[in-house]
mmCIF file of C-alpha atoms in Angstrom:
data_model
loop_
_atom_site.group_PDB
_atom_site.id
_atom_site.type_symbol
_atom_site.label_atom_id
_atom_site.label_comp_id
_atom_site.label_asym_id
_atom_site.label_seq_id
_atom_site.Cartn_x
_atom_site.Cartn_y
_atom_site.Cartn_z
ATOM 1 C CA ARG A 19 120.619 82.636 122.834
ATOM 2 C CA ARG A 20 119.934 85.858 121.246
ATOM 3 C CA SER A 21 118.851 87.837 124.331
ATOM 4 C CA GLU A 22 122.688 86.825 125.610
ATOM 5 C CA LYS A 23 124.490 88.381 122.726
ATOM 6 C CA PRO A 24 125.182 92.277 122.626
ATOM 7 C CA ASN A 25 122.186 94.701 121.756
ATOM 8 C CA TRP A 26 119.739 93.576 123.563
ATOM 9 C CA ASP A 27 117.080 95.174 124.898
ATOM 10 C CA TYR A 28 113.861 93.289 125.726
ATOM 11 C CA HIS A 29 111.507 96.352 126.336
ATOM 12 C CA ALA A 30 112.283 97.789 122.856
ATOM 13 C CA GLU A 31 112.154 94.253 121.146
ATOM 14 C CA ILE A 32 108.497 93.603 123.052
ATOM 15 C CA GLN A 33 107.506 97.158 121.692
ATOM 16 C CA ALA A 34 108.789 96.526 118.257
ATOM 17 C CA PHE A 35 106.861 93.021 118.227
ATOM 18 C CA SER A 36 103.779 94.593 118.968
ATOM 19 C CA HIS A 37 104.261 97.193 116.213
ATOM 20 C CA ARG A 38 105.416 94.401 113.739
ATOM 21 C CA VAL A 39 101.933 92.718 114.500
ATOM 22 C CA GLN A 40 100.046 95.940 114.284
ATOM 23 C CA GLU A 41 98.153 95.168 117.597
ATOM 24 C CA ASN A 42 97.895 97.183 120.459
ATOM 25 C CA PHE A 43 99.136 95.046 123.429
ATOM 26 C CA ALA A 44 98.900 96.227 127.067
ATOM 27 C CA LEU A 45 102.899 95.611 127.775
ATOM 28 C CA ASP A 46 102.866 94.032 131.193
ATOM 29 C CA VAL A 47 100.179 91.601 130.103
ATOM 30 C CA LEU A 48 102.201 90.717 127.092
ATOM 31 C CA LYS A 49 105.471 90.207 129.160
ATOM 32 C CA THR A 50 103.838 87.967 131.614
ATOM 33 C CA ALA A 51 102.861 85.859 128.284
ATOM 34 C CA PHE A 52 106.114 85.102 127.433
ATOM 35 C CA VAL A 53 107.546 83.746 130.746
ATOM 36 C CA ASN A 54 107.325 80.226 130.823
ATOM 37 C CA ARG A 55 107.207 77.939 134.055
ATOM 38 C CA CYS A 56 110.419 76.308 133.190
ATOM 39 C CA TYR A 57 111.979 79.921 133.082
ATOM 40 C CA ILE A 58 110.707 80.547 136.680
ATOM 41 C CA GLU A 59 111.794 76.999 138.185
ATOM 42 C CA SER A 60 115.478 77.473 136.636
ATOM 43 C CA GLU A 61 115.591 81.159 137.948
ATOM 44 C CA GLU A 62 114.625 80.099 141.376
ATOM 45 C CA ALA A 63 117.006 77.194 141.573
ATOM 46 C CA ARG A 64 119.475 79.498 140.203
ATOM 47 C CA ARG A 65 118.954 81.834 142.984
ATOM 48 C CA ARG A 66 118.776 79.359 145.783
ATOM 49 C CA GLN A 67 122.318 78.233 144.009
ATOM 50 C CA LEU A 68 123.883 81.473 144.563
ATOM 51 C CA GLY A 69 122.707 81.542 148.221
ATOM 52 C CA LEU A 70 120.309 84.424 147.985
ATOM 53 C CA ASP A 71 117.910 84.947 150.746
ATOM 54 C CA LYS A 72 114.150 84.203 149.042
ATOM 55 C CA ASP A 73 112.485 86.905 151.089
ATOM 56 C CA ALA A 74 115.010 89.624 149.832
ATOM 57 C CA VAL A 75 115.061 88.954 146.114
ATOM 58 C CA ALA A 76 111.678 87.739 145.410
ATOM 59 C CA LEU A 77 110.770 86.649 141.567
ATOM 60 C CA GLN A 78 107.604 88.254 141.115
ATOM 61 C CA LEU A 79 106.796 87.003 137.912
ATOM 62 C CA GLN A 80 103.450 85.028 136.839
ATOM 63 C CA ASP A 81 103.089 82.107 134.728
ATOM 64 C CA ASN A 82 101.590 82.188 131.109
ATOM 65 C CA SER A 83 99.774 79.142 131.540
ATOM 66 C CA GLY A 84 96.489 81.057 132.184
ATOM 67 C CA LEU A 85 96.930 83.319 129.322
ATOM 68 C CA ALA A 86 97.776 80.411 127.275
ATOM 69 C CA GLU A 87 94.847 77.987 127.851
ATOM 70 C CA ARG A 88 92.560 81.199 127.254
ATOM 71 C CA GLY A 89 94.301 81.610 123.945
ATOM 72 C CA LEU A 90 94.279 77.907 123.058
ATOM 73 C CA ARG A 91 90.454 77.753 123.659
ATOM 74 C CA PHE A 92 89.358 81.071 122.054
ATOM 75 C CA ALA A 93 91.865 80.065 118.880
ATOM 76 C CA ARG A 94 89.961 76.803 118.755
ATOM 77 C CA ALA A 95 86.564 78.154 118.993
ATOM 78 C CA TYR A 96 86.935 80.834 116.476
ATOM 79 C CA LEU A 97 88.771 78.461 113.849
ATOM 80 C CA ALA A 98 85.980 75.847 114.293
ATOM 81 C CA GLN A 99 83.438 78.632 114.138
ATOM 82 C CA CYS A 100 85.110 80.080 110.839
ATOM 83 C CA PHE A 101 85.093 76.834 109.189
ATOM 84 C CA GLU A 102 81.515 75.859 109.953
ATOM 85 C CA GLY A 103 80.414 79.316 108.256
ATOM 86 C CA ALA A 104 82.680 78.704 105.318
ATOM 87 C CA TYR A 105 82.251 74.964 105.076
ATOM 88 C CA PRO A 106 78.525 74.090 106.198
ATOM 89 C CA GLU A 107 78.552 70.635 104.768
ATOM 90 C CA LEU A 108 81.862 69.446 106.264
ATOM 91 C CA PRO A 109 81.090 66.949 109.141
ATOM 92 C CA ALA A 110 82.113 67.162 112.720
ATOM 93 C CA LYS A 111 84.961 65.077 112.474
ATOM 94 C CA GLY A 112 86.689 67.291 109.324
ATOM 95 C CA THR A 113 86.467 70.596 111.114
ATOM 96 C CA GLU A 114 88.183 68.761 114.303
ATOM 97 C CA ALA A 115 90.862 67.730 112.148
ATOM 98 C CA LEU A 116 90.969 71.009 110.277
ATOM 99 C CA VAL A 117 91.271 72.742 113.993
ATOM 100 C CA ASP A 118 93.543 70.316 115.147
ATOM 101 C CA PHE A 119 96.010 70.703 112.393
ATOM 102 C CA LEU A 120 96.221 74.310 112.524
ATOM 103 C CA THR A 121 96.756 74.445 116.132
ATOM 104 C CA SER A 122 99.262 71.412 116.039
ATOM 105 C CA GLN A 123 102.641 71.938 117.315
ATOM 106 C CA GLU A 124 104.766 71.862 114.216
ATOM 107 C CA LEU A 125 102.684 74.611 112.373
ATOM 108 C CA VAL A 126 102.199 77.069 115.426
ATOM 109 C CA SER A 127 105.507 76.710 116.353
ATOM 110 C CA TYR A 128 106.970 77.410 112.694
ATOM 111 C CA VAL A 129 104.719 80.642 112.703
ATOM 112 C CA ALA A 130 106.007 81.709 115.924
ATOM 113 C CA GLN A 131 109.790 81.412 114.838
ATOM 114 C CA ASN A 132 108.880 83.560 111.896
ATOM 115 C CA LEU A 133 107.247 86.137 114.240
ATOM 116 C CA SER A 134 110.542 86.087 116.300
ATOM 117 C CA ILE A 135 108.718 84.653 119.040
ATOM 118 C CA GLN A 136 111.627 82.447 119.586
ATOM 119 C CA ASP A 137 113.888 85.264 120.872
ATOM 120 C CA LEU A 138 111.586 86.820 123.305
ATOM 121 C CA ALA A 139 110.125 83.970 125.253
ATOM 122 C CA LEU A 140 111.662 82.951 128.177
ATOM 123 C CA CYS A 141 112.394 79.488 128.900
ATOM 124 C CA ARG A 142 114.981 77.046 130.419
ATOM 125 C CA ASP A 143 116.288 75.420 127.097
ATOM 126 C CA PHE A 144 117.732 76.771 124.096
ATOM 127 C CA PRO A 145 116.696 76.751 121.400
ATOM 128 C CA ALA A 146 112.820 76.691 122.659
ATOM 129 C CA PRO A 147 111.350 73.165 122.090
ATOM 130 C CA PRO A 148 108.544 73.555 119.861
ATOM 131 C CA ASP A 149 105.588 72.975 122.469
ATOM 132 C CA VAL A 150 106.933 75.696 124.632
ATOM 133 C CA LEU A 151 106.823 78.008 121.298
ATOM 134 C CA GLN A 152 103.095 76.739 120.884
ATOM 135 C CA ARG A 153 102.286 77.514 124.553
ATOM 136 C CA THR A 154 103.879 80.882 124.123
ATOM 137 C CA PHE A 155 102.059 81.724 121.121
ATOM 138 C CA PHE A 156 98.786 80.977 122.599
ATOM 139 C CA ALA A 157 99.552 82.895 125.909
ATOM 140 C CA VAL A 158 100.456 85.936 123.156
ATOM 141 C CA ILE A 159 96.881 85.158 121.804
ATOM 142 C CA GLY A 160 95.378 85.213 125.302
ATOM 143 C CA ALA A 161 97.244 88.544 126.144
ATOM 144 C CA LEU A 162 95.688 89.919 123.045
ATOM 145 C CA LEU A 163 92.283 88.871 124.019
ATOM 146 C CA GLU A 164 92.908 90.569 127.410
ATOM 147 C CA SER A 165 94.168 94.024 126.025
ATOM 148 C CA SER A 166 91.971 94.453 123.094
ATOM 149 C CA GLY A 167 88.936 92.097 123.032
ATOM 150 C CA PRO A 168 87.578 89.452 120.898
ATOM 151 C CA ASP A 169 87.221 91.180 117.932
ATOM 152 C CA ARG A 170 90.853 92.097 117.442
ATOM 153 C CA THR A 171 91.896 88.629 118.527
ATOM 154 C CA GLY A 172 89.713 87.009 116.187
ATOM 155 C CA ILE A 173 91.114 89.014 113.267
ATOM 156 C CA PHE A 174 94.674 88.288 114.356
ATOM 157 C CA VAL A 175 93.999 84.396 114.333
ATOM 158 C CA ARG A 176 92.443 84.786 111.021
ATOM 159 C CA ASP A 177 95.107 86.647 109.450
ATOM 160 C CA PHE A 178 98.076 84.056 110.862
ATOM 161 C CA PHE A 179 96.591 80.785 110.807
ATOM 162 C CA ILE A 180 94.211 80.567 107.966
ATOM 163 C CA PRO A 181 96.820 81.106 105.243
ATOM 164 C CA GLN A 182 98.784 77.880 106.615
ATOM 165 C CA LEU A 183 95.617 75.987 104.586
ATOM 166 C CA ILE A 184 96.739 77.475 101.208
ATOM 167 C CA GLY A 185 97.560 74.732 98.703
ATOM 168 C CA LYS A 186 96.729 72.182 101.245
ATOM 169 C CA ASP A 187 94.100 69.336 100.214
ATOM 170 C CA LEU A 188 91.519 68.243 102.541
ATOM 171 C CA PHE A 189 92.564 64.507 102.684
ATOM 172 C CA GLU A 190 96.335 65.478 103.520
ATOM 173 C CA ILE A 191 94.889 67.161 106.771
ATOM 174 C CA TRP A 192 92.087 64.769 107.256
ATOM 175 C CA GLU A 193 93.035 61.312 107.271
ATOM 176 C CA VAL A 194 89.914 58.878 105.846
ATOM 177 C CA VAL A 195 90.328 55.204 105.944
ATOM 178 C CA ASN A 196 87.182 54.381 104.256
ATOM 179 C CA PRO A 197 85.913 57.066 101.516
ATOM 180 C CA MET A 198 83.509 55.032 100.015
ATOM 181 C CA GLY A 199 81.644 54.215 103.384
ATOM 182 C CA LEU A 200 81.739 58.004 104.190
ATOM 183 C CA LEU A 201 80.360 58.896 100.708
ATOM 184 C CA LEU A 202 77.399 56.240 100.886
ATOM 185 C CA GLU A 203 76.463 57.946 104.750
ATOM 186 C CA GLU A 204 76.343 61.386 102.767
ATOM 187 C CA LEU A 205 74.349 60.330 99.795
ATOM 188 C CA THR A 206 71.915 58.764 102.172
ATOM 189 C CA LYS A 207 71.720 61.729 104.140
ATOM 190 C CA ARG A 208 70.849 63.590 100.968
ATOM 191 C CA ASN A 209 68.402 60.772 99.585
ATOM 192 C CA ILE A 210 70.441 60.230 96.580
ATOM 193 C CA PRO A 211 70.810 56.490 95.403
ATOM 194 C CA ALA A 212 73.806 54.786 96.022
ATOM 195 C CA PRO A 213 76.810 55.270 93.540
ATOM 196 C CA GLU A 214 77.334 52.741 90.840
ATOM 197 C CA PRO A 215 81.295 52.552 89.803
ATOM 198 C CA ARG A 216 81.864 52.353 85.919
ATOM 199 C CA ILE A 217 85.320 52.623 84.079
ATOM 200 C CA THR A 218 85.266 55.777 82.176
ATOM 201 C CA ARG A 219 88.461 55.566 80.290
ATOM 202 C CA GLN A 220 91.672 53.130 80.588
ATOM 203 C CA LEU A 221 94.901 53.663 79.362
ATOM 204 C CA GLY A 222 97.752 50.998 79.256
ATOM 205 C CA VAL A 223 95.886 48.094 80.462
ATOM 206 C CA THR A 224 98.286 45.716 79.738
ATOM 207 C CA THR A 225 101.408 47.582 80.738
ATOM 208 C CA VAL A 226 103.286 47.992 84.287
ATOM 209 C CA LEU A 227 101.590 51.489 84.747
ATOM 210 C CA PRO A 228 97.802 51.219 84.027
ATOM 211 C CA VAL A 229 95.678 54.382 84.406
ATOM 212 C CA TYR A 230 91.963 53.712 85.067
ATOM 213 C CA PHE A 231 89.330 56.697 85.219
ATOM 214 C CA VAL A 232 86.695 55.411 87.412
ATOM 215 C CA GLY A 233 83.233 57.340 87.519
ATOM 216 C CA LEU A 234 80.839 57.573 90.106
ATOM 217 C CA TYR A 235 77.249 57.777 88.339
ATOM 218 C CA CYS A 236 74.188 58.163 90.733
ATOM 219 C CA ASP A 237 70.768 57.255 89.003
ATOM 220 C CA LYS A 238 72.643 57.640 85.802
ATOM 221 C CA LYS A 239 73.937 60.970 86.225
ATOM 222 C CA ILE A 240 77.571 61.717 86.602
ATOM 223 C CA LEU A 241 78.762 62.544 90.341
ATOM 224 C CA ALA A 242 82.497 62.300 90.234
ATOM 225 C CA GLU A 243 85.617 60.959 88.360
ATOM 226 C CA GLY A 244 88.755 59.826 89.473
ATOM 227 C CA PRO A 245 92.315 58.248 88.220
ATOM 228 C CA GLY A 246 94.137 55.580 90.005
ATOM 229 C CA GLU A 247 96.657 52.871 89.081
ATOM 230 C CA THR A 248 94.469 49.821 89.807
ATOM 231 C CA LEU A 249 90.599 49.611 89.639
ATOM 232 C CA LEU A 250 90.463 49.774 93.493
ATOM 233 C CA ALA A 251 92.883 52.708 93.903
ATOM 234 C CA ALA A 252 90.821 54.221 91.345
ATOM 235 C CA GLU A 253 87.354 53.773 92.498
ATOM 236 C CA GLU A 254 88.555 55.127 96.247
ATOM 237 C CA GLU A 255 89.984 58.218 94.446
ATOM 238 C CA ALA A 256 86.765 58.705 92.721
ATOM 239 C CA ALA A 257 85.178 58.515 96.323
ATOM 240 C CA ARG A 258 87.522 61.305 97.459
ATOM 241 C CA VAL A 259 86.778 63.378 94.603
ATOM 242 C CA ALA A 260 83.109 63.236 95.269
ATOM 243 C CA LEU A 261 83.302 63.938 98.711
ATOM 244 C CA ARG A 262 85.399 67.073 98.031
ATOM 245 C CA LYS A 263 83.176 68.240 95.713
ATOM 246 C CA LEU A 264 80.022 67.572 98.529
ATOM 247 C CA TYR A 265 81.780 69.354 101.182
ATOM 248 C CA GLY A 266 82.907 72.371 98.774
ATOM 249 C CA TYR A 267 86.584 71.961 99.554
ATOM 250 C CA THR A 268 87.522 71.654 95.865
ATOM 251 C CA GLU A 269 90.536 73.248 94.417
ATOM 252 C CA ASN A 270 88.309 76.122 92.398
ATOM 253 C CA ARG A 271 86.409 77.003 95.395
ATOM 254 C CA ARG A 272 86.106 80.676 96.162
ATOM 255 C CA PRO A 273 89.444 81.893 98.191
ATOM 256 C CA TRP A 274 88.968 83.111 102.059
ATOM 257 C CA ASP A 275 87.576 86.187 102.665
ATOM 258 C CA TYR A 276 89.928 88.459 104.701
ATOM 259 C CA SER A 277 87.906 91.661 104.374
ATOM 260 C CA LYS A 278 87.166 93.810 107.745
ATOM 261 C CA PRO A 279 84.349 92.125 109.472
ATOM 262 C CA LYS A 280 81.137 94.529 109.857
ATOM 263 C CA GLN A 281 79.675 93.151 113.200
ATOM 264 C CA GLY A 282 81.490 91.624 116.325
ATOM 265 C CA LEU A 283 78.793 88.988 116.639
ATOM 266 C CA ALA A 284 80.742 86.239 115.505
ATOM 267 C CA ALA A 285 83.588 86.488 117.785
ATOM 268 C CA GLU A 286 81.337 87.076 120.938
ATOM 269 C CA LYS A 287 79.552 84.164 120.006
ATOM 270 C CA ALA A 288 82.925 82.213 120.279
ATOM 271 C CA ILE A 289 83.519 84.025 123.569
ATOM 272 C CA SER A 290 80.360 82.928 124.965
ATOM 273 C CA SER A 291 80.526 79.340 123.783
ATOM 274 C CA ASN A 292 83.787 78.862 126.113
ATOM 275 C CA ARG B 19 98.550 91.318 107.238
ATOM 276 C CA TYR B 20 101.842 92.621 106.339
ATOM 277 C CA VAL B 21 104.724 91.816 108.989
ATOM 278 C CA ARG B 22 108.003 94.000 108.094
ATOM 279 C CA GLN B 23 110.562 91.332 107.783
ATOM 280 C CA LEU B 24 113.387 93.625 109.377
ATOM 281 C CA GLN B 25 113.840 92.817 113.141
ATOM 282 C CA ARG B 26 116.649 95.081 114.080
ATOM 283 C CA LEU B 27 119.288 97.427 112.500
ATOM 284 C CA GLN B 28 122.629 97.818 114.549
ATOM 285 C CA LEU B 29 124.693 100.632 113.602
ATOM 286 C CA LEU B 30 128.442 99.856 114.464
ATOM 287 C CA PHE B 31 130.811 102.770 113.775
ATOM 288 C CA SER B 32 133.673 104.982 115.463
ATOM 289 C CA PRO B 33 133.352 108.328 116.524
ATOM 290 C CA THR B 34 136.820 109.281 115.188
ATOM 291 C CA ALA B 35 137.652 107.499 112.252
ATOM 292 C CA ALA B 36 137.324 109.500 108.883
ATOM 293 C CA ASP B 37 135.221 107.276 106.938
ATOM 294 C CA ALA B 38 132.342 106.897 109.430
ATOM 295 C CA ARG B 39 131.333 110.839 108.994
ATOM 296 C CA GLY B 40 128.372 109.721 107.324
ATOM 297 C CA ALA B 41 127.639 107.213 109.974
ATOM 298 C CA ARG B 42 127.862 109.912 112.432
ATOM 299 C CA GLN B 43 125.678 112.615 110.468
ATOM 300 C CA PHE B 44 122.947 110.066 110.220
ATOM 301 C CA VAL B 45 123.149 109.097 113.958
ATOM 302 C CA GLU B 46 122.944 112.907 114.783
ATOM 303 C CA GLU B 47 119.997 114.003 112.319
ATOM 304 C CA ARG B 48 118.308 111.129 110.510
ATOM 305 C CA ALA B 49 118.111 108.091 113.412
ATOM 306 C CA GLN B 50 115.738 109.196 115.375
ATOM 307 C CA ASP B 51 113.290 110.266 112.562
ATOM 308 C CA PHE B 52 113.903 106.664 110.789
ATOM 309 C CA ALA B 53 113.018 104.988 114.061
ATOM 310 C CA ARG B 54 109.672 106.730 114.545
ATOM 311 C CA GLN B 55 108.943 105.919 110.820
ATOM 312 C CA HIS B 56 109.754 102.356 111.252
ATOM 313 C CA PRO B 57 108.553 101.288 114.855
ATOM 314 C CA ASP B 58 108.664 97.789 114.099
ATOM 315 C CA VAL B 59 112.369 97.862 113.836
ATOM 316 C CA VAL B 60 114.401 97.857 116.950
ATOM 317 C CA LEU B 61 117.576 100.239 116.025
ATOM 318 C CA TYR B 62 120.791 99.807 117.976
ATOM 319 C CA VAL B 63 123.405 102.547 117.997
ATOM 320 C CA ASN B 64 126.973 101.030 118.762
ATOM 321 C CA PRO B 65 129.621 103.609 118.910
ATOM 322 C CA HIS B 66 133.317 101.786 119.847
ATOM 323 C CA SER B 67 135.974 104.336 120.620
ATOM 324 C CA GLY B 68 139.281 104.257 118.752
ATOM 325 C CA PRO B 69 140.331 102.767 115.277
ATOM 326 C CA GLY B 70 138.659 99.497 115.299
ATOM 327 C CA PRO B 71 136.696 98.011 112.049
ATOM 328 C CA ALA B 72 135.087 99.534 109.386
ATOM 329 C CA PRO B 73 131.946 101.107 110.089
ATOM 330 C CA VAL B 74 128.960 98.684 109.267
ATOM 331 C CA LEU B 75 125.436 98.448 109.496
ATOM 332 C CA ARG B 76 123.721 94.940 110.598
ATOM 333 C CA ALA B 77 120.313 93.852 109.725
ATOM 334 C CA GLU B 78 118.720 91.011 111.324
ATOM 335 C CA TYR B 79 115.678 89.161 109.650
ATOM 336 C CA LEU B 80 112.931 87.259 111.089
ATOM 337 C CA ASN B 81 114.040 84.046 109.788
ATOM 338 C CA GLY B 82 117.209 84.864 110.880
ATOM 339 C CA THR B 83 119.459 86.012 108.374
ATOM 340 C CA VAL B 84 122.080 88.766 109.197
ATOM 341 C CA ARG B 85 123.058 90.912 106.305
ATOM 342 C CA GLU B 86 126.032 93.449 106.866
ATOM 343 C CA GLU B 87 126.486 96.659 104.889
ATOM 344 C CA LEU B 88 129.648 98.704 104.653
ATOM 345 C CA ILE B 89 128.808 102.686 105.244
ATOM 346 C CA ALA B 90 132.199 103.803 105.035
ATOM 347 C CA SER B 91 132.382 107.024 103.152
ATOM 348 C CA LYS B 92 128.731 107.105 102.322
ATOM 349 C CA THR B 93 126.871 110.380 102.890
ATOM 350 C CA SER B 94 123.822 110.460 105.533
ATOM 351 C CA GLU B 95 121.491 110.372 102.631
ATOM 352 C CA GLU B 96 122.601 106.972 101.515
ATOM 353 C CA ILE B 97 122.631 105.627 104.525
ATOM 354 C CA VAL B 98 118.938 106.327 104.830
ATOM 355 C CA GLN B 99 118.328 105.032 101.431
ATOM 356 C CA LEU B 100 120.309 102.016 102.459
ATOM 357 C CA ALA B 101 118.361 101.368 105.768
ATOM 358 C CA THR B 102 114.911 101.702 103.930
ATOM 359 C CA LYS B 103 116.197 99.222 101.465
ATOM 360 C CA LEU B 104 116.779 96.690 103.877
ATOM 361 C CA ALA B 105 113.786 97.502 105.842
ATOM 362 C CA THR B 106 111.750 96.696 102.963
ATOM 363 C CA GLN B 107 113.755 93.522 102.046
ATOM 364 C CA SER B 108 112.715 90.057 103.307
ATOM 365 C CA GLY B 109 115.627 87.592 104.588
ATOM 366 C CA LEU B 110 115.602 85.358 101.961
ATOM 367 C CA ASP B 111 119.041 84.655 100.234
ATOM 368 C CA ILE B 112 120.043 87.338 97.454
ATOM 369 C CA ILE B 113 120.464 84.829 94.632
ATOM 370 C CA ARG B 114 119.418 84.688 91.057
ATOM 371 C CA ILE B 115 116.065 84.242 90.475
ATOM 372 C CA ARG B 116 115.284 81.547 88.075
ATOM 373 C CA LYS B 117 112.429 82.739 86.513
ATOM 374 C CA PRO B 118 110.831 85.995 87.040
ATOM 375 C CA PHE B 119 107.211 84.228 87.436
ATOM 376 C CA HIS B 120 105.829 81.760 89.619
ATOM 377 C CA THR B 121 102.198 80.418 89.614
ATOM 378 C CA ASP B 122 100.440 78.474 92.467
ATOM 379 C CA ASN B 123 97.803 77.573 89.918
ATOM 380 C CA PRO B 124 99.637 76.584 86.754
ATOM 381 C CA SER B 125 96.291 75.432 85.251
ATOM 382 C CA ILE B 126 92.939 76.700 85.557
ATOM 383 C CA GLN B 127 90.800 74.542 83.781
ATOM 384 C CA GLY B 128 92.721 71.601 84.663
ATOM 385 C CA GLN B 129 96.140 70.355 83.125
ATOM 386 C CA TRP B 130 95.915 68.579 79.672
ATOM 387 C CA HIS B 131 96.658 64.800 80.039
ATOM 388 C CA PRO B 132 96.338 62.481 77.077
ATOM 389 C CA LEU B 133 92.799 61.516 78.245
ATOM 390 C CA THR B 134 91.292 65.131 78.344
ATOM 391 C CA ASN B 135 89.347 65.343 74.857
ATOM 392 C CA LYS B 136 88.971 61.646 74.654
ATOM 393 C CA PRO B 137 85.472 60.346 74.993
ATOM 394 C CA SER B 138 84.642 57.900 77.610
ATOM 395 C CA ILE B 139 83.997 54.206 77.050
ATOM 396 C CA LEU B 140 80.667 54.409 78.093
ATOM 397 C CA THR B 141 79.116 56.887 75.596
ATOM 398 C CA VAL B 142 76.979 55.070 73.202
ATOM 399 C CA GLN B 143 77.689 55.005 69.382
ATOM 400 C CA GLY B 144 74.509 53.971 67.692
ATOM 401 C CA PRO B 145 73.848 54.632 63.885
ATOM 402 C CA ARG B 146 71.966 58.122 65.324
ATOM 403 C CA LEU B 147 73.652 59.121 68.474
ATOM 404 C CA ARG B 148 77.061 60.376 67.870
ATOM 405 C CA PRO B 149 79.473 61.069 70.715
ATOM 406 C CA LYS B 150 79.316 64.848 71.408
#
């Protein structure tokens, strides 16, 4: 564990962390954010083992569970709002899948490890398990919420979570079992007639690796075209491409806007909806 | 936003050895300014007394790599330059980069595949209609 190796100053490390992330933290709130419940339990057990009187050396440390919960709620609400603003056509299940992916254990623990939270978090086991890292990171977000307010925390969440979506495709994150059915629902909502699949191009039909391009035509106008190995696979892929176009999540969409926000109304709404 | 990848710098030197003179001058004059200019790097100074290993500057990065640089017989300015170089590096291994370019979008209008410019089967070829 890094804290047990030589050259470790906890206070200096925490100050360096706040400068590294370019945020002003209230340091005592941040210190409680790094304390996990398993650490408090292990410390109390150790003190009882050493035979110390409980009143003489009381452990006055508070948990980070309250901060973690607040951070998690704020992060989820803010991310959901971001996606609703950026992709208004995406259905509720889609935004939920995206927010779940961004707050999942592996992603959050990966971000936390690359921000040196695994050194600063106080917990019982080493190396810290991913759910502990996730809880600690959300507690840090909660601490930032307490110290600087919802605007800065919103910018922080945007800067660290949304770049994890770069290069990812919508249907890698959101598992859709029946894209054709979903496409039919979307088209009925917009009053467009049902799509008619036709083979557009085909290559190597008689070989082991055929390629079929199936195009979906609505009212004889092209909607989307997708390749596949068999005709069914090509039709499903064409349905997925059509859904991507409808939701505005194609590869050639505008990249995310990371400029400074002018009003703080967005984050205020996130807080009030909690 | 930019997150500096250097976590901490540990300066191990001996107060009596002759080749650690630059390190001692750095600690006396420049170390405080360096620490003030880089508030997100924790600087530890460890003088170990007596003849010991050569003076070394150890840098730890956020992804866990630890890099040691010898500072024996270096002047104070050189140590400052070395420290700023380490502060701006990332913790990736220093290996030969195979190509000096990389893109995430190798093609803008779509990569060519054998069917790109072929007309689809559905276009009608009549005596007057030609596929465009």
